[in-house]
Coordinates of C-alpha atoms in Angstrom, one line a residue:
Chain S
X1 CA 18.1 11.1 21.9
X2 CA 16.8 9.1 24.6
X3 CA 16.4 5.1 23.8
X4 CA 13.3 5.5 25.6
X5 CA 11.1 7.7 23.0
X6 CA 12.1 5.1 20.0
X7 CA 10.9 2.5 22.0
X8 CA 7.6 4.1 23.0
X9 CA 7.2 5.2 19.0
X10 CA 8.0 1.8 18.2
X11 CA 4.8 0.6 20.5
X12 CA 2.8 3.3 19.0
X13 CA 3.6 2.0 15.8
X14 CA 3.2 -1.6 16.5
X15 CA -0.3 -0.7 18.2
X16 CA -1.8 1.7 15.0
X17 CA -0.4 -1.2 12.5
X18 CA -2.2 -4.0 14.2
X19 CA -5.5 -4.0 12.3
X20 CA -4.1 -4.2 9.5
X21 CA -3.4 -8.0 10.2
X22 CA -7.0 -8.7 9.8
X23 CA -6.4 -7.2 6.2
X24 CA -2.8 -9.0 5.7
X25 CA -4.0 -12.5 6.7
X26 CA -6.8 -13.9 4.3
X27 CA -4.6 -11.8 1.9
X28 CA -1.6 -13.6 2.1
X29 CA -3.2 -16.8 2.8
X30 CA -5.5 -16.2 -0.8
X31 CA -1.9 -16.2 -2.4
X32 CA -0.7 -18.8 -0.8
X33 CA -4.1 -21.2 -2.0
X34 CA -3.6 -19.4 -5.4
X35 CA -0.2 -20.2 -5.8
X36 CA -0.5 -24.0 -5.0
X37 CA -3.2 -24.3 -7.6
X38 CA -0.9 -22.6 -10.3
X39 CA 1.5 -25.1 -9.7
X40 CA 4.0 -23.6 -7.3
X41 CA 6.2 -25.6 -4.2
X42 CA 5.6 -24.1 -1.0
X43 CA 9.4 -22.9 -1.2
X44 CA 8.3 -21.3 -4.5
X45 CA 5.7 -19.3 -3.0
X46 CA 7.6 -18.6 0.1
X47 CA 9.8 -17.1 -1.9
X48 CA 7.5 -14.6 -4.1
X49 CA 6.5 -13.3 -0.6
X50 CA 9.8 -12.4 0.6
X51 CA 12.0 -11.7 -2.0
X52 CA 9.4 -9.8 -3.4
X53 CA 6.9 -8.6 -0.7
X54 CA 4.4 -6.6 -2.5
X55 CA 1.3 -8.3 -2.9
X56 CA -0.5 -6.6 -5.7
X57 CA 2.4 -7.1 -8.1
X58 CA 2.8 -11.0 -6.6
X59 CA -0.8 -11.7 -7.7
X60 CA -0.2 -9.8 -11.3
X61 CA 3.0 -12.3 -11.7
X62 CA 1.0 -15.0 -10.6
X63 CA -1.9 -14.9 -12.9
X64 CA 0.7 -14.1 -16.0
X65 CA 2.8 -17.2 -15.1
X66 CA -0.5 -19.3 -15.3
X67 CA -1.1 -17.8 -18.5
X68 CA 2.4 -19.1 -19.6
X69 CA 3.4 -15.2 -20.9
X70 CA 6.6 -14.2 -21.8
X71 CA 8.9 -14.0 -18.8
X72 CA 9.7 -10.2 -19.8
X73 CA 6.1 -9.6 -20.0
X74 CA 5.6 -11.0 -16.5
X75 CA 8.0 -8.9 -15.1
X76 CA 7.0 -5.9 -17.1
X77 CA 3.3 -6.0 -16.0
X78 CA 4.3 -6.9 -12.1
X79 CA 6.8 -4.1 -12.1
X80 CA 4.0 -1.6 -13.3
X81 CA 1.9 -2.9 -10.8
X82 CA 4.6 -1.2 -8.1
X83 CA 5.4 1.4 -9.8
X84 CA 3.6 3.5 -7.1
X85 CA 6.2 2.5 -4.6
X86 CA 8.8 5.0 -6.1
X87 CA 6.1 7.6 -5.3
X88 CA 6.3 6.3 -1.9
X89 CA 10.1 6.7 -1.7
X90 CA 10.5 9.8 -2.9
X91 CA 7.4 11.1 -0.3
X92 CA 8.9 9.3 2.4
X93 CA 12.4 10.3 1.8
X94 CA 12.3 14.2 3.7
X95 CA 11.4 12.1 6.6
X96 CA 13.3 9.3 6.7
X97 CA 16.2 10.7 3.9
X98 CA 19.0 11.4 7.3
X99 CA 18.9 7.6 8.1
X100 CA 22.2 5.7 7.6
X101 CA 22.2 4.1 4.5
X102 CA 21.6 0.4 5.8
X103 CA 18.5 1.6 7.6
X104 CA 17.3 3.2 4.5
X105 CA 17.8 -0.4 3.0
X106 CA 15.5 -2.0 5.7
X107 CA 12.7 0.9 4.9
X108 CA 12.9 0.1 1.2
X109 CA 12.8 -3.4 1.7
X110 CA 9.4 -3.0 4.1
X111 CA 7.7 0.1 2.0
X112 CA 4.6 -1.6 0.9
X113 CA 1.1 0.6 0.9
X114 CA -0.1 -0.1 4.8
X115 CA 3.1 0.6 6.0
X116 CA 3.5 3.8 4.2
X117 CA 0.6 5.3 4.6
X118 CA 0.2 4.5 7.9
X119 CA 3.6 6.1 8.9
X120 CA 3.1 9.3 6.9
X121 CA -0.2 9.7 8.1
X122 CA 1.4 9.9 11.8
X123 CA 4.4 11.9 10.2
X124 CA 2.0 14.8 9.1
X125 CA 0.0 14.5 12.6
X126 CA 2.9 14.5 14.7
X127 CA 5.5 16.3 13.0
X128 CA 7.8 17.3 15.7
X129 CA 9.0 13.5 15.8
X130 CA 13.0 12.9 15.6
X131 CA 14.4 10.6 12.8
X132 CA 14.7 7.7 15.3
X133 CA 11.6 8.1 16.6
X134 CA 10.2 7.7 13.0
X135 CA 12.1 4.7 12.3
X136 CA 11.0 3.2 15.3
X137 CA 7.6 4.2 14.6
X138 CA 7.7 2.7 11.1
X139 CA 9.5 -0.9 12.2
X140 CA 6.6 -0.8 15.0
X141 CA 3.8 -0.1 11.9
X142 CA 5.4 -2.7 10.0
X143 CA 5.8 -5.4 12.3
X144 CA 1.9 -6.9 12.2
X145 CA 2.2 -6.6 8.4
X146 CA 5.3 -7.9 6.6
X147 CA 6.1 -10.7 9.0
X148 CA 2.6 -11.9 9.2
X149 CA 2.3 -11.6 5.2
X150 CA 5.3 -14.8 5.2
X151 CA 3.7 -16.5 7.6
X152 CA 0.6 -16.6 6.1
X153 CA 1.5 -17.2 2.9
X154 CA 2.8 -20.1 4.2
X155 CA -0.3 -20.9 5.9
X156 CA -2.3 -20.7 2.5
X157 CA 0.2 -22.7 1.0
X158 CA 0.0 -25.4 2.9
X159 CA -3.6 -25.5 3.4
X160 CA -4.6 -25.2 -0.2
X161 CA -7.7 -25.3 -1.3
X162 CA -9.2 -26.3 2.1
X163 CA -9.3 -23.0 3.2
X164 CA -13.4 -21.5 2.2
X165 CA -13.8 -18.9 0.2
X166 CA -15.4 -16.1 2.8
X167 CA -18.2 -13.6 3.1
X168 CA -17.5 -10.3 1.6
X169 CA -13.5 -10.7 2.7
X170 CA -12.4 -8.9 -0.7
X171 CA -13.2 -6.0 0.2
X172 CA -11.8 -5.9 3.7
X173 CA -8.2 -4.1 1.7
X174 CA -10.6 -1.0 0.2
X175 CA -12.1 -0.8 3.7
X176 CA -8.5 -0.4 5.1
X177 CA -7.4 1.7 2.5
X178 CA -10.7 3.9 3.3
X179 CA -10.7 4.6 6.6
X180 CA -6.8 5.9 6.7
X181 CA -8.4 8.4 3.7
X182 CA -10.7 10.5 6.0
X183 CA -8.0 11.6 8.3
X184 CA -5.3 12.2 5.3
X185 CA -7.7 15.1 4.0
X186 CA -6.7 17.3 6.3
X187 CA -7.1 21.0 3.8
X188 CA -8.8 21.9 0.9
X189 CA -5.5 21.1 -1.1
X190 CA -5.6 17.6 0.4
X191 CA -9.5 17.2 -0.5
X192 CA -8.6 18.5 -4.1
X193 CA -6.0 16.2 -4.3
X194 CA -7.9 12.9 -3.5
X195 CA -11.1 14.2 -5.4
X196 CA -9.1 14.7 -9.1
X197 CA -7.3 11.7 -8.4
X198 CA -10.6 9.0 -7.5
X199 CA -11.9 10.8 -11.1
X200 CA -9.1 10.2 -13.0
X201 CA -8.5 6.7 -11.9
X202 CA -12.0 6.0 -12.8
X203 CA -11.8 7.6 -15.8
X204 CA -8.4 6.1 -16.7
X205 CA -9.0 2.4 -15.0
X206 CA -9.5 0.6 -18.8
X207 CA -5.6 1.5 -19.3
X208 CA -3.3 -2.0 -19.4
X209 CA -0.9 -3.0 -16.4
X210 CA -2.3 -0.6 -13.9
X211 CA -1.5 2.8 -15.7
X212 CA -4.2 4.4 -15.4
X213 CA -3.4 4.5 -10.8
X214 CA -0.1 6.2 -12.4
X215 CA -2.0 8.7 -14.1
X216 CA -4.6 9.2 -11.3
X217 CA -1.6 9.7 -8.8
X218 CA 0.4 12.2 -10.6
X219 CA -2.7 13.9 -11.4
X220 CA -3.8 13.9 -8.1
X221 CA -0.5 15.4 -6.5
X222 CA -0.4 18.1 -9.4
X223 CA -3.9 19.1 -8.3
X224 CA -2.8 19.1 -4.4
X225 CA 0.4 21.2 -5.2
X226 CA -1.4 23.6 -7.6
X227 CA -4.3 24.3 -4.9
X228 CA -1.6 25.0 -2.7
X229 CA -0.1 27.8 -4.5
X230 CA -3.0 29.2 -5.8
X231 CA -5.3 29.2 -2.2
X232 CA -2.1 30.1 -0.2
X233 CA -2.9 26.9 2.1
X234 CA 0.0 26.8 5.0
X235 CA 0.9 22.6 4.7
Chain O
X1 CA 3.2 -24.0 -16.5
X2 CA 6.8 -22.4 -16.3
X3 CA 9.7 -24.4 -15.7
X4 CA 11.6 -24.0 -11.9
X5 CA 14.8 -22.0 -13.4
X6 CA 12.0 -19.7 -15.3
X7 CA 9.9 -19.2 -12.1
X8 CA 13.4 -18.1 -10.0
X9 CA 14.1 -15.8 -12.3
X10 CA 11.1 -14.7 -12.4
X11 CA 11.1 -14.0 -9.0
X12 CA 14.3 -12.8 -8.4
X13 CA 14.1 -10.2 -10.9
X14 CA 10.8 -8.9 -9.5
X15 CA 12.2 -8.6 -6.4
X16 CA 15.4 -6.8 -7.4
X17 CA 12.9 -4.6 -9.4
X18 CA 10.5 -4.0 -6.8
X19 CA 13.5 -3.1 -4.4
X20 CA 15.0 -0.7 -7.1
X21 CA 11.6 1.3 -7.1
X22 CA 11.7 1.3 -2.9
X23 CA 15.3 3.0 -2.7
X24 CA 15.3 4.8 -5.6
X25 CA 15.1 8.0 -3.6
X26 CA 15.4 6.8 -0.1
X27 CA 18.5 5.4 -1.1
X28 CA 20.0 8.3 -4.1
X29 CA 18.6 11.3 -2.2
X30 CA 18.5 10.6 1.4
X31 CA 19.5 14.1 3.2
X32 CA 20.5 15.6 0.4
X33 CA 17.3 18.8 -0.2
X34 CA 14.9 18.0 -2.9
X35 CA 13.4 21.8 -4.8
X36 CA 10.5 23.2 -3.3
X37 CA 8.0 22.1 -6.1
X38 CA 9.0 18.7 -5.9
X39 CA 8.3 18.5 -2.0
X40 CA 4.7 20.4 -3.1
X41 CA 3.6 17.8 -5.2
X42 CA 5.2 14.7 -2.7
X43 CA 3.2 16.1 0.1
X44 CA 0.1 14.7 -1.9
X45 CA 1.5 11.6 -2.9
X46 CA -0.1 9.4 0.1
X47 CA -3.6 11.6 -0.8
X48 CA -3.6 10.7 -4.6
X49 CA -2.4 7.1 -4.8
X50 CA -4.4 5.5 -1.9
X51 CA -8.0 7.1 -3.2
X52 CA -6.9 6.2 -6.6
X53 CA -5.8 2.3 -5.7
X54 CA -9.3 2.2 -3.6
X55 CA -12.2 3.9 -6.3
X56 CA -12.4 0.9 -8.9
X57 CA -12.4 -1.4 -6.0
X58 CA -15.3 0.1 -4.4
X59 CA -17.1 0.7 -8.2
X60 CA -16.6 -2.2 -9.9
X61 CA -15.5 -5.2 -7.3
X62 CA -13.6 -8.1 -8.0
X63 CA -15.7 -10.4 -6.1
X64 CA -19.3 -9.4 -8.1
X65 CA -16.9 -9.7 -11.1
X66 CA -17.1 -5.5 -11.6
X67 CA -20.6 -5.5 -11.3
X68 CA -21.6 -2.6 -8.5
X69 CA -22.7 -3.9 -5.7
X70 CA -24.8 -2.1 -2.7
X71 CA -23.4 -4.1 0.2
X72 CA -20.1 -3.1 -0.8
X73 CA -20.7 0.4 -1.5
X74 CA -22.8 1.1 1.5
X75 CA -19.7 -0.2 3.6
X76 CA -17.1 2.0 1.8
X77 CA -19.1 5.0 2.3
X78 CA -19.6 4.5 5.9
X79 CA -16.3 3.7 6.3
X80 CA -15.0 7.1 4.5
X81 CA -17.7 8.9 6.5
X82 CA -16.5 7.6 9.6
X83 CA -12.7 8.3 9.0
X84 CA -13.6 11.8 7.9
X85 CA -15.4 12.9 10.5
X86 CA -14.0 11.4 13.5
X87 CA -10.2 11.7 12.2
X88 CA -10.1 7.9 14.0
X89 CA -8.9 5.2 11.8
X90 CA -10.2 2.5 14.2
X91 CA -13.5 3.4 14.3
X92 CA -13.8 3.9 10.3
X93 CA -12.2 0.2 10.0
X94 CA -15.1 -1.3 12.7
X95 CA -17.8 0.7 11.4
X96 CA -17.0 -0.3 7.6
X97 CA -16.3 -3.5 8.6
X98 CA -19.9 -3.8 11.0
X99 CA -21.7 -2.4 7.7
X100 CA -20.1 -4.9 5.1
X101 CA -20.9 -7.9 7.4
X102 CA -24.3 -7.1 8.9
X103 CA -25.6 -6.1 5.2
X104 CA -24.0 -9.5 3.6
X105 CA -26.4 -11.2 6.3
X106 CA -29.0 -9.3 5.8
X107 CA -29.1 -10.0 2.0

């Protein structure tokens, strides 16, 4: 295949991942502060964000380690926390499964939620994409995201407590989330899907460590794939 | 507070962990076909963890600690209405985003 189509994908991708750096930054930067006042180095911190790159699970650790638990249970709780990202895998995998295995390595190691949903939301639009123009098109989503999460980890780091605590900025991660929802519903099985899964993860959200997203996700996908069968949908 | 060697460990393990979930199938499967039911229920995978990670948010947000909040739910359902409609993940980002801040200056 032509070098030219992975480099346009990888554009494409680079372009549709982009506003999610308005999400990424305060994001990173709010662990960065956080971290500081818990007591970390800067090198400390750096190295939660890359080593482990997933910020949810970061921020779990984080407030466990302040509340001087159990090292097990730290790891435990964080580890639930990201639990999800083995869904992620195994979804992603019929896409991106025929990559060498060291290119598999550099997708595992950059699968966090923006990235993933944002490539398998093109994956489903555009299906007639070749493997390298997927991979292209995943490094291109990723490359406003995991970068800038370092660097602005660093940023809130360094900064501290300087940095002011903004208006409504919480919520700018649902709104991201949000808006990629609308487009993923694209049948009736996709609809039922999301619909049992926002119930059940309301309905489930007093579980501990995060269980009750498990149980709204497998839920979810059990409703998707049952409405499949049963209304015939094409997917 | 925990000690440095604690903390490393900590943070090593995470990582390793956190990796382990990543490859887990990217990595053991690749190529290799996966059964027809399995792929049924991954196809919804993306549709019934990102609604599920996003409802208490919206609900009960961290910021109000849990309490519901107008602003914030006006915003996500504009947002969702948006993206829905208009298939255009831009314009449900900016149109959430216009909502959430005009509103917070409103009130």
């Amino acid at each position: 295949m032509a070098a030219g189509t992975a480099m346009s994908s990888y554009w494409r991708g680079l372009r549709d991942g982009l506003p999610f750096l308005a999400v990424v930054g305060p994001f990173a930067m709010l662990f960065g502060v956080l971290a500081t006042e818990a007591g970390l180095a800067v090198h400390e911190t750096m190295g939660f964000s890359i080593v482990v790159i997933a910020g949810a699970a970061q921020f779990t650790a984080l407030q466990l380690i302040n509340e001087n638990a159990p090292t097990l249970v730290v790891l435990a709780s964080a580890l639930a926390v990201n639990l999800r990202m083995a869904m992620y895998s195994a979804s992603i995998t019929p896409h991106l499964g025929p990559l060498p295995l060291w290119k598999r390595g550099i997708v595992a190691y950059f699968l966090v939620d923006q990235t993933y949903a944002q490539s398998i939301l093109d994956y489903e639009k555009n299906p007639d994409q070749t493997v390298a123009e997927k991979f292209a098109y995943f490094l291109g989503v990723m490359t406003p995201i995991c970068p800038p999460w370092y660097l602005f980890t660093f940023v809130g780091a360094v900064l501290g407590e300087s940095i002011p605590p903004s208006l409504g900025l919480d919520f700018a991660l649902p709104i991201a989330f949000l808006a990629m929802v609308g487009p993923m519903l694209r049948t009736p099985a996709h609809r039922i899907a999301a619909l049992v899964s926002v119930i059940l993860a309301l309905a489930f959200a007093w579980l501990p460590y995060n269980m009750g997203l498990l149980v709204a996700g497998l839920g979810g996908m059990m409703a998707g794939a049952q409405a499949e069968l049963r209304l015939g949908i094409k997917p | 507070m925990t000690d440095t060697t604690e903390l490393w460990t900590i943070i090593i393990a995470l990582g390793l962990g956190s990796f382990g979930l990543r490859f887990a199938f990217l990595g053991l499967v690749g190529d290799r076909a996966m059964p027809e039911w399995l792929l049924r229920h991954l196809r919804y995978t993306a549709v019934a963890v990102i609604p599920a990670l996003v409802a208490p948010l919206v609900i009960w947000p961290t910021a109000t600690g849990g309490e519901p909040d107008a602003t914030r739910l006006a915003a996500a359902v504009a947002t969702f209405a948006v993206g829905y409609l208009t298939k255009n993940v831009f314009a449900a980002m900016g149109v959430g985003a216009a909502v959430l801040v005009s509103l917070s200056l409103l009130f």
